[in-house]
Short mmCIF file of C-alpha atoms in Angstrom, two decimals:
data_model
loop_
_atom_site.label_atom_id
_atom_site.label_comp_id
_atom_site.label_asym_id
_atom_site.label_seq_id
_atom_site.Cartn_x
_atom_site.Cartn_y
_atom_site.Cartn_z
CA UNK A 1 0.00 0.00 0.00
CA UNK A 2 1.15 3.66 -0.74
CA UNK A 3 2.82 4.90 2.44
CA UNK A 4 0.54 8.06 2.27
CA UNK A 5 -2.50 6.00 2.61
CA UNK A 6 -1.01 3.92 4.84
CA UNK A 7 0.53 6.07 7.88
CA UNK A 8 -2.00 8.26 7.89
CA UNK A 9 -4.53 5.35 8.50
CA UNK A 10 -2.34 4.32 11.12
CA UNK A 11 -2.64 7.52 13.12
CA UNK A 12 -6.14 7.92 12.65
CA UNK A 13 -6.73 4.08 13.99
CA UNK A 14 -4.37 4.88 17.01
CA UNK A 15 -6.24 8.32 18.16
CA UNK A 16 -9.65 6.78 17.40
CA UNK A 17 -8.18 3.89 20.00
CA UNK A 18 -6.63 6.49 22.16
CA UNK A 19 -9.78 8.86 22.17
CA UNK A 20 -11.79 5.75 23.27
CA UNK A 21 -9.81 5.21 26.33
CA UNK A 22 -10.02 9.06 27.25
CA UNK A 23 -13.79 8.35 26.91
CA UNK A 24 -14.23 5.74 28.49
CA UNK A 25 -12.36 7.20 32.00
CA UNK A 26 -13.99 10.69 31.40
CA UNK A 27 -17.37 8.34 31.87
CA UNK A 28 -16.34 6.09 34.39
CA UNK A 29 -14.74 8.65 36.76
CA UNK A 30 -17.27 11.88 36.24
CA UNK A 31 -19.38 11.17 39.00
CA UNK A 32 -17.05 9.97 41.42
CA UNK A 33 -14.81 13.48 40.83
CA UNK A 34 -17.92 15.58 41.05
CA UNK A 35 -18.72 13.92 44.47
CA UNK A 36 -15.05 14.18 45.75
CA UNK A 37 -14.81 18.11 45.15
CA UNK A 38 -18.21 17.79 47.08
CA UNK A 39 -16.82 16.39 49.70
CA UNK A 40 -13.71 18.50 50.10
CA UNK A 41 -15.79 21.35 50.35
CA UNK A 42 -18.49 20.20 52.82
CA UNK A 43 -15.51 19.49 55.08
CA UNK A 44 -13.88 22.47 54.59
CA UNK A 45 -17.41 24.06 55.07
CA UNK A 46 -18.32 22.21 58.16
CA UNK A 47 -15.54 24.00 60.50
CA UNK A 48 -16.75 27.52 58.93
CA UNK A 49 -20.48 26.68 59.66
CA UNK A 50 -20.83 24.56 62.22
CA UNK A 51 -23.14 21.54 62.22
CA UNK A 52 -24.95 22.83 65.32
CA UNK A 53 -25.23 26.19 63.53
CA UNK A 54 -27.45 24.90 60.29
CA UNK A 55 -29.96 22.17 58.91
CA UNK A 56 -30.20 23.27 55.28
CA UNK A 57 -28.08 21.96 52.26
CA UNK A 58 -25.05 24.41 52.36
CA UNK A 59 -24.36 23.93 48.54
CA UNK A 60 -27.77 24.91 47.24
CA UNK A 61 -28.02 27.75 49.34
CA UNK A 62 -25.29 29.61 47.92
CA UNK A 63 -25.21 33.19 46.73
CA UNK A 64 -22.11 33.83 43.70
CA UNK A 65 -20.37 37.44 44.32
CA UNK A 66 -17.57 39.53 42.69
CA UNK A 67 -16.14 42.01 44.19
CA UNK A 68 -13.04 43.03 42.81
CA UNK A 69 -12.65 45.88 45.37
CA UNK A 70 -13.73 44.68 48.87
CA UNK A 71 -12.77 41.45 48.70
CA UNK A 72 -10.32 41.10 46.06
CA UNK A 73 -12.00 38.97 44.25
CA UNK A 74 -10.33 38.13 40.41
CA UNK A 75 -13.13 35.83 39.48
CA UNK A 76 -17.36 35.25 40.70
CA UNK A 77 -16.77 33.50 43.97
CA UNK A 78 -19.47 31.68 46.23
CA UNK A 79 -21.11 32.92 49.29
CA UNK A 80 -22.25 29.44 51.35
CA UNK A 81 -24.90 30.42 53.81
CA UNK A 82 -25.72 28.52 57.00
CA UNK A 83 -29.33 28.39 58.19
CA UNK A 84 -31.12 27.29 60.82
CA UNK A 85 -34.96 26.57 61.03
CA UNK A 86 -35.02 29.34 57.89
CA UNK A 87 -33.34 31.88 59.49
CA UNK A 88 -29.63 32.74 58.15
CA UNK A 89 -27.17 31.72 60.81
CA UNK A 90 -23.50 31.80 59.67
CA UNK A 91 -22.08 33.09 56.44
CA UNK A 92 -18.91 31.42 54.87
CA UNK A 93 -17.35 34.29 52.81
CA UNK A 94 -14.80 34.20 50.27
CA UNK A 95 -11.67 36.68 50.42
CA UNK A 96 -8.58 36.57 48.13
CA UNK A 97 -5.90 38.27 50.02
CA UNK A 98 -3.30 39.62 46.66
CA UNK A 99 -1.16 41.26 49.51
CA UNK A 100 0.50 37.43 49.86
CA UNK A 101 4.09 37.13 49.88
CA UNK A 102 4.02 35.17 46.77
CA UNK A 103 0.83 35.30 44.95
CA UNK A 104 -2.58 35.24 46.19
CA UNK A 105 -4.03 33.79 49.36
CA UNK A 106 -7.58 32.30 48.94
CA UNK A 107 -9.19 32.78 52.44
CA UNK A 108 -13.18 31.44 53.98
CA UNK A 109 -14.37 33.36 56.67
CA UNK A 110 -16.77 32.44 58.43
CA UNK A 111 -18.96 35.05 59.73
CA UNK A 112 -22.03 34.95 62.25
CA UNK A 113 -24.71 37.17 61.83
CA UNK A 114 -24.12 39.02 64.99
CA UNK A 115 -20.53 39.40 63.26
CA UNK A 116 -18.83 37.45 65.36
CA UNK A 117 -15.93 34.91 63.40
CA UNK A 118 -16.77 31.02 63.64
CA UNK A 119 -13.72 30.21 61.80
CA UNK A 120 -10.95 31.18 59.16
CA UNK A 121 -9.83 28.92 56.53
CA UNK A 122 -6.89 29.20 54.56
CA UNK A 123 -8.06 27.16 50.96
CA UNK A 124 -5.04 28.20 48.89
CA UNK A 125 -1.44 29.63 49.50
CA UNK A 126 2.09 29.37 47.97
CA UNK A 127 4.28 31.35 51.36
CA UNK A 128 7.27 30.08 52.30
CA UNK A 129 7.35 26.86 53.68
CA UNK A 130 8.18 26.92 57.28
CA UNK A 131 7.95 30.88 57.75
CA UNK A 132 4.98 32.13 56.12
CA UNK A 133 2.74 29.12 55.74
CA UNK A 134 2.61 29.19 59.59
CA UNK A 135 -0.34 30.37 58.59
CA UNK A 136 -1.89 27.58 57.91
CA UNK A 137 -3.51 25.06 60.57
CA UNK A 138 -1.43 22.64 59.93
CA UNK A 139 1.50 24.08 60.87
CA UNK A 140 1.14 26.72 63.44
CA UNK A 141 -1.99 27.44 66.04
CA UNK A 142 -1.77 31.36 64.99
CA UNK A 143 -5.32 31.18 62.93
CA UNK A 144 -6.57 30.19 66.24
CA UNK A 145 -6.83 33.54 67.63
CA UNK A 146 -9.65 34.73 65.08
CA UNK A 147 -12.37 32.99 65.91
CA UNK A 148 -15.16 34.99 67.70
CA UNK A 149 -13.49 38.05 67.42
CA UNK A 150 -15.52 40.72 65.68
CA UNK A 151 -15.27 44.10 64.11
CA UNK A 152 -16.09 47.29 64.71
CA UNK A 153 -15.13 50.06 62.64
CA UNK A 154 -14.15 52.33 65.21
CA UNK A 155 -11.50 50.02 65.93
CA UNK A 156 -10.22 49.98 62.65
CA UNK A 157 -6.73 50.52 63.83
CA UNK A 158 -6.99 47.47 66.25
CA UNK A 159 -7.61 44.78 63.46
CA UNK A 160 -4.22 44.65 62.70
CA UNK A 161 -1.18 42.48 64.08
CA UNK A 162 0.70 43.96 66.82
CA UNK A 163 3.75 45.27 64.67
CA UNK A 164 1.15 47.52 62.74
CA UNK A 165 -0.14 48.65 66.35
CA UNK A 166 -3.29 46.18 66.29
CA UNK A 167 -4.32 43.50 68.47
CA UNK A 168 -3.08 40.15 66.46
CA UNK A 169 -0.32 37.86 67.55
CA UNK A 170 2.46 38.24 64.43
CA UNK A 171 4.70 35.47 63.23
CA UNK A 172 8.39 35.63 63.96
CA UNK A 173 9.97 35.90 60.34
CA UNK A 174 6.79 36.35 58.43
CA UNK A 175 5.57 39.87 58.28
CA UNK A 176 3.71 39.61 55.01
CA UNK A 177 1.53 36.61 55.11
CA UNK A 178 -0.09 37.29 58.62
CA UNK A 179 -0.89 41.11 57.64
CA UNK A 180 -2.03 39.60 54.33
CA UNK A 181 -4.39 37.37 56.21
CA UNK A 182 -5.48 39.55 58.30
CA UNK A 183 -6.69 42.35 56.00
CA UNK A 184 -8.66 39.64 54.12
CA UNK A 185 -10.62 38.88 57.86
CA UNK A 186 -11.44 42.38 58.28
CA UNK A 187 -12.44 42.73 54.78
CA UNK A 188 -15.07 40.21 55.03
CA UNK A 189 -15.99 41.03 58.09
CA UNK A 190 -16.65 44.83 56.16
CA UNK A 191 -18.21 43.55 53.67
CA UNK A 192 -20.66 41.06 55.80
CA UNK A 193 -21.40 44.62 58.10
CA UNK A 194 -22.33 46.51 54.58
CA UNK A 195 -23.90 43.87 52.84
CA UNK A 196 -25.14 41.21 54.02
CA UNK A 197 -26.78 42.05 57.67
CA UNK A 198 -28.53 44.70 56.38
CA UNK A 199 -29.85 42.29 53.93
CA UNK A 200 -31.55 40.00 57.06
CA UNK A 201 -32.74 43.67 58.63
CA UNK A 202 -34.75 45.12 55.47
CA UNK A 203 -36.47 41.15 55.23
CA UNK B 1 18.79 -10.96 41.37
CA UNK B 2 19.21 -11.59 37.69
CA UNK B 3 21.15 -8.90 35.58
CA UNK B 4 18.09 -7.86 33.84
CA UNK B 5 16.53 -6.60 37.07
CA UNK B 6 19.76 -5.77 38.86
CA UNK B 7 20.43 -3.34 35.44
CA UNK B 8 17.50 -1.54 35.97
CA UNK B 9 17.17 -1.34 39.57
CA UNK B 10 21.20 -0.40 40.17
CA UNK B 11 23.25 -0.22 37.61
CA UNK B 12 21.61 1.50 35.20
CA UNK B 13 18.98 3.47 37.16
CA UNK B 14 17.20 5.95 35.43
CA UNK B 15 17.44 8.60 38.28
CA UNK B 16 20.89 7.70 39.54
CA UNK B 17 23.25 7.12 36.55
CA UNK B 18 21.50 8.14 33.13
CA UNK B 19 20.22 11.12 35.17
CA UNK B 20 16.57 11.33 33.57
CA UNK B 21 13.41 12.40 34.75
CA UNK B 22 14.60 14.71 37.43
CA UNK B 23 12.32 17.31 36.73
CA UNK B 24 9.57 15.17 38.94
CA UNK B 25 12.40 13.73 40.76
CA UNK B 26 13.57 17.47 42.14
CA UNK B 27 10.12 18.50 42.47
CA UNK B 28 8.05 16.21 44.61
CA UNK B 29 10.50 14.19 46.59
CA UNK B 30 9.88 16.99 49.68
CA UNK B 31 7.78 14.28 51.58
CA UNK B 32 7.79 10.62 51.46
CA UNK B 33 3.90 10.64 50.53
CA UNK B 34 4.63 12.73 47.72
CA UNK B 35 7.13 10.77 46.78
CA UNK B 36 4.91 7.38 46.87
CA UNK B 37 1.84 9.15 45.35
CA UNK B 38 4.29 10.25 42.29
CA UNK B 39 6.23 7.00 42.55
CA UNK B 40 3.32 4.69 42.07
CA UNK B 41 1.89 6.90 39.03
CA UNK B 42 5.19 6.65 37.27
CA UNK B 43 5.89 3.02 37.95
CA UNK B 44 2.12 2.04 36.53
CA UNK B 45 2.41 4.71 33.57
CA UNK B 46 5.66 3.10 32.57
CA UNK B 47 4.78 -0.19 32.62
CA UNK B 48 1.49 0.08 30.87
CA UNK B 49 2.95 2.31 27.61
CA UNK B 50 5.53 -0.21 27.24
CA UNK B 51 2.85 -2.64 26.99
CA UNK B 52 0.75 -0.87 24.57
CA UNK B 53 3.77 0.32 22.29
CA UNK B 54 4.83 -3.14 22.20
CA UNK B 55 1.30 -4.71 21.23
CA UNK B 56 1.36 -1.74 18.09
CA UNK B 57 4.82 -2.61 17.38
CA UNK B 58 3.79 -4.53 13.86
CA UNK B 59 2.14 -1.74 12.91
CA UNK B 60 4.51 1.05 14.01
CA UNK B 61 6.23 3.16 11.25
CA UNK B 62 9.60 4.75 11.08
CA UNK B 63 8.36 7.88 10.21
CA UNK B 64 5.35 7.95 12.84
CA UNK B 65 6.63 6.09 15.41
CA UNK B 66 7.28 9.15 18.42
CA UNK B 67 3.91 10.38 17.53
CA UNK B 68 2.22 7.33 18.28
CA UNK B 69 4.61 7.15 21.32
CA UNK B 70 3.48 10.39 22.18
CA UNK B 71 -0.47 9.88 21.60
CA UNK B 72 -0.17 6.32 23.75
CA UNK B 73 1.65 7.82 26.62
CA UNK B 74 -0.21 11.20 26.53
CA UNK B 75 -3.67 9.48 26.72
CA UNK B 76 -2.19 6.58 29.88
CA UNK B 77 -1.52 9.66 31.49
CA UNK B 78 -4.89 11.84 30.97
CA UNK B 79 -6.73 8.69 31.94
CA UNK B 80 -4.37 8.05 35.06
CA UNK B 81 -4.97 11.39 36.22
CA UNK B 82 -8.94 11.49 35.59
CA UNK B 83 -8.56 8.28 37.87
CA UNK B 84 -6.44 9.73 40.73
CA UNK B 85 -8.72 12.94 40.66
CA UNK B 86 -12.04 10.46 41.69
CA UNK B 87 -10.23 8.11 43.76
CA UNK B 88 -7.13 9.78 45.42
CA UNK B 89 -8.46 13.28 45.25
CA UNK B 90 -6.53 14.93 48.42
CA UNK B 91 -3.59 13.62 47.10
CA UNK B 92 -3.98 14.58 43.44
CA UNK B 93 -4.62 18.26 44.63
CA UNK B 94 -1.04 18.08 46.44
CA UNK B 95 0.51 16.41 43.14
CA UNK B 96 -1.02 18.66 41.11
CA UNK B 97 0.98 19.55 37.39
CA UNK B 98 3.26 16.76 38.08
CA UNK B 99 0.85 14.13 37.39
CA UNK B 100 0.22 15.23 33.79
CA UNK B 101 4.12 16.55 33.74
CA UNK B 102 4.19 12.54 33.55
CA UNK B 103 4.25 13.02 29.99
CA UNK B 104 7.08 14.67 29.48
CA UNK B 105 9.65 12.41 31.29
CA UNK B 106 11.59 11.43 29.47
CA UNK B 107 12.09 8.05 31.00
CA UNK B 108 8.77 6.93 29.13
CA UNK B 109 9.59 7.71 25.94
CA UNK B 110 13.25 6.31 26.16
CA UNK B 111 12.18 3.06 27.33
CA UNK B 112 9.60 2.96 24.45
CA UNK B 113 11.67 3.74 22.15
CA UNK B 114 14.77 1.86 22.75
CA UNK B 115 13.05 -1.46 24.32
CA UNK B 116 9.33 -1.63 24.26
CA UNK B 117 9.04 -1.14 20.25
CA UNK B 118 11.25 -3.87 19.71
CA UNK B 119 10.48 -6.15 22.14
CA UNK B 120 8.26 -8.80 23.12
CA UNK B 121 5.21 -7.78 25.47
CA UNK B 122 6.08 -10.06 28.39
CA UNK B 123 9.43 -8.38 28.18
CA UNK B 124 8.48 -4.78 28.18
CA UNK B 125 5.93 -4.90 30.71
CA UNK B 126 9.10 -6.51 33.17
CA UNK B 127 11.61 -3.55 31.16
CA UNK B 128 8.60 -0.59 32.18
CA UNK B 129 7.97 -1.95 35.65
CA UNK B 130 11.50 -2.25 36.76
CA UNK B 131 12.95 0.84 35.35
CA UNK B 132 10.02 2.64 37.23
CA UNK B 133 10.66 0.82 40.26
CA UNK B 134 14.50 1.63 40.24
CA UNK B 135 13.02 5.34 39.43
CA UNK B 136 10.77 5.56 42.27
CA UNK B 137 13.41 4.07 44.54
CA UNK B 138 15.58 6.70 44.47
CA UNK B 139 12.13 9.29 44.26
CA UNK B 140 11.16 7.54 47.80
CA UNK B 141 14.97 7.67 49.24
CA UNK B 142 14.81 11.42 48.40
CA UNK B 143 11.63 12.00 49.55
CA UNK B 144 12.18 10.30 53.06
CA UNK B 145 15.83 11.46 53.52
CA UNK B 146 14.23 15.11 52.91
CA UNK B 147 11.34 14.56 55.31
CA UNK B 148 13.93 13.75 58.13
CA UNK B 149 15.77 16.28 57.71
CA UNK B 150 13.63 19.01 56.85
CA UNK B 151 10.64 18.20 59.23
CA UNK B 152 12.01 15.64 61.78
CA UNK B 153 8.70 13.31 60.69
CA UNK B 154 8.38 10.59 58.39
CA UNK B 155 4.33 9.34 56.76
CA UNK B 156 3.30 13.24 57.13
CA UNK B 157 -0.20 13.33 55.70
CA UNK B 158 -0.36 9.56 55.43
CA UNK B 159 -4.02 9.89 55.26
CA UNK B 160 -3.73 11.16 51.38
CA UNK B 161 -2.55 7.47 49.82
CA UNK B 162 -3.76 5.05 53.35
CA UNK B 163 -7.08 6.70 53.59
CA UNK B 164 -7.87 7.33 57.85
CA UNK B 165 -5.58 4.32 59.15
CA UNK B 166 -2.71 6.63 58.18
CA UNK B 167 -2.83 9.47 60.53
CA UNK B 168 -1.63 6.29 62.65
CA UNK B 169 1.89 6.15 60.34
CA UNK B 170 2.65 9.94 61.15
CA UNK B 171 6.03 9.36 63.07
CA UNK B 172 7.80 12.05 64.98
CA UNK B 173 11.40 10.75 64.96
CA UNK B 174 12.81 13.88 67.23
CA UNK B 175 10.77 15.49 69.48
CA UNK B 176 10.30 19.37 69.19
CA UNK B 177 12.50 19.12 66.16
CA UNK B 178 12.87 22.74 64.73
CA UNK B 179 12.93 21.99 61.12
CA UNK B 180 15.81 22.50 58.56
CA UNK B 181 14.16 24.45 56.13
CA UNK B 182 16.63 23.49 53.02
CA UNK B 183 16.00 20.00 53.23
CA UNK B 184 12.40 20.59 51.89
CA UNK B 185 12.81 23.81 49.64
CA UNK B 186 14.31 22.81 45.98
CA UNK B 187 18.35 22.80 46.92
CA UNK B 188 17.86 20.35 49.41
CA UNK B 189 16.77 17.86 46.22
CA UNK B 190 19.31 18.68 44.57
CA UNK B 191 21.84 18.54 47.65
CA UNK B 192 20.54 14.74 48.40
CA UNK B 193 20.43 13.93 44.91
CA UNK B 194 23.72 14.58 44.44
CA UNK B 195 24.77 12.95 47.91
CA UNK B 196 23.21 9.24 46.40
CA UNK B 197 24.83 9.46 43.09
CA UNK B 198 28.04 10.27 44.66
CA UNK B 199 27.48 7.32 47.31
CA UNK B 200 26.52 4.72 44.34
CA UNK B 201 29.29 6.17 42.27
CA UNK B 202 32.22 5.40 44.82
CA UNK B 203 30.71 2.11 46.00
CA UNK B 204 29.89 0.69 42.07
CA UNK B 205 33.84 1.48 40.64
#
């Protein structure tokens, strides 16, 4: 046979065989991967809003936000809202912190309705290992001081870490990621003050 | 050990003497989980495209032939990471590029084209499996050696590849051990890398 009929029939065959086997794990494994990211989220979720805190289906009742501004958002992020026999209980806010020492830090805050913090989780970071990713629960207990703090904007100048003149415990060697994480807290805690408890008043 | 095994595994390891892959090698040896999780995804990638390039090998081509490398071992490795992502997600998070970086190490395509594509099957599955293994050796040495030193622990985040028995394997070896932050930031690869070629170098002339 002519080799140009020939090796191009060859390398149809193969990616016709090749394309089956991407099809055929694309179909086997769609659910499964749909249901793990599920998963990871619901557990990331349940420290945020806690168990005894809501009785609704945290993923449906989800409000998608952008804001560039307030909360540094780059692209439509979800609000998860926790409620409790109807009424809204806990909100589990999305911050991107872009004052990270190297690259973006993709914060939850979880935010009561009387303002007070359930619980901060980091969900992505890239700070230096052993210095600024003391951050993280995993490593360090510093994230423990946030929760049930609150804000009030007359303390403006509190909510910061004690080398800025605020109230927060630093980390030794790490300036940048603890500010960083720190300005993300108060700005959701801002933007759950502006937005969305005056929401629950007007209803 | 026969030679065909002990080449692979020693004398002619892919990491330690011809030196290839180490883009994966550098990168994810900075836990011994890491390491495994990587380790096990190169060792089954390997042996599988060996397989498949030798079962084509009638109908391979001079002309074609590293295409058709390259479309079998790209679509192993898209399916092998569509797997890990449902079954092993924590883990594949952590992994990350490196599983589809699979692809481009060079390891895979060497072996297929200088054994598997003129081989028998039965021969190239043993050729893929044991050059992996002697690759992921030397990926898990790194890995724990760095773990040691770095973080004083060894089976950090066990949980990822054991499921919940392996918060059990986490193992402090020194007690409020400070950490030596090289060990896990990229020199410290390259600093134990070159420590176990120079070790297999003055005990192998």
């Amino acid at each position: 046979m002519n080799k140009f009929i020939k090796l191009p029939l060859i390398l149809a065959l193969l990616t016709f065989l090749a394309s089956g086997l991407i099809m055929f794990s694309e179909t086997t494994t769609r659910d499964k991967i749909i249901e793990q990211k599920k998963l990871l989220l619901l557990a990331s979720l349940k420290q945020l809003i806690p168990d005894e805190l809501h009785d609704n289906d945290l993923i449906s009742d989800s409000i998608e936000v952008f804001q560039q501004e307030l909360l540094g958002h780059r692209i439509k992020q979800t609000i998860y809202i926790g409620k409790l026999n109807n009424k809204i209980t806990v909100y589990a806010i999305p911050v991107t912190s872009q004052k990270g020492y190297s690259g973006d830090i993709d914060i939850m805050v979880g935010v009561k309705q009387n303002g007070q913090i359930t619980s901060i989780k980091i969900i992505d970071q890239h700070e230096t290992p052993g210095l600024g990713d003391l951050i993280l629960e995993q490593k360090s207990n510093w994230i423990h001081q946030f929760p049930m703090q609150s804000f009030n904007i007359t303390q403006e100048k509190d909510f910061k870490v004690k080398r800025d003149g605020g109230n927060f415990d630093q980390i030794t060697g790490a300036t940048i990621s603890p500010r960083a994480v720190v300005w993300a807290i108060k700005q959701a805690l801002i933007y759950h003050q502006q937005f969305l408890s005056n929401n629950e008043k007007q209803k | 050990m026969s030679s065909f095994i002990r080449k692979r595994l020693f004398d002619d390891n892919a990491a330690l003497v011809q030196l290839l892959g180490l883009c994966p090698l550098l990168a994810v040896s900075n836990s011994i989980i890491n390491a495994l999780g990587l380790a096990i995804a190169t060792v089954f990638t390997l042996t599988l495209t060996n397989a498949l390039v030798s079962i084509i090998k009638p109908i391979i081509n001079k002309e074609i032939r590293i295409s058709l490398f390259v479309l079998i071992i790209a679509s192993v490795v898209t399916a092998l990471e569509m797997f890990m992502n449902a079954y092993f997600h924590e883990l594949y998070l952590i992994l990350g590029i490196f599983i589809p970086l699979i692809v481009t190490n060079c390891i895979i395509i060497a072996r297929a084209e200088a054994f598997a594509s003129k081989n028998t099957v039965i021969l190239s599955i043993k050729d893929g499996f044991f050059t992996g293994l002697g690759f992921a050796l030397v990926l898990i040495i790194i890995g724990a050696i760095r773990e040691i030193i770095g973080n004083g622990s060894l089976f950090n985040q066990a949980h990822l590849l054991f499921g919940e028995i392996g918060h059990y394997l986490h193992w402090h070896i020194f007690e409020s051990y400070q950490g030596f932050l090289i060990a896990i930031l990229p020199p410290g690869a390259f600093f134990v890398l070159a420590l176990l070629v120079a070790i297999k170098n003055k005990y192998t002339k």
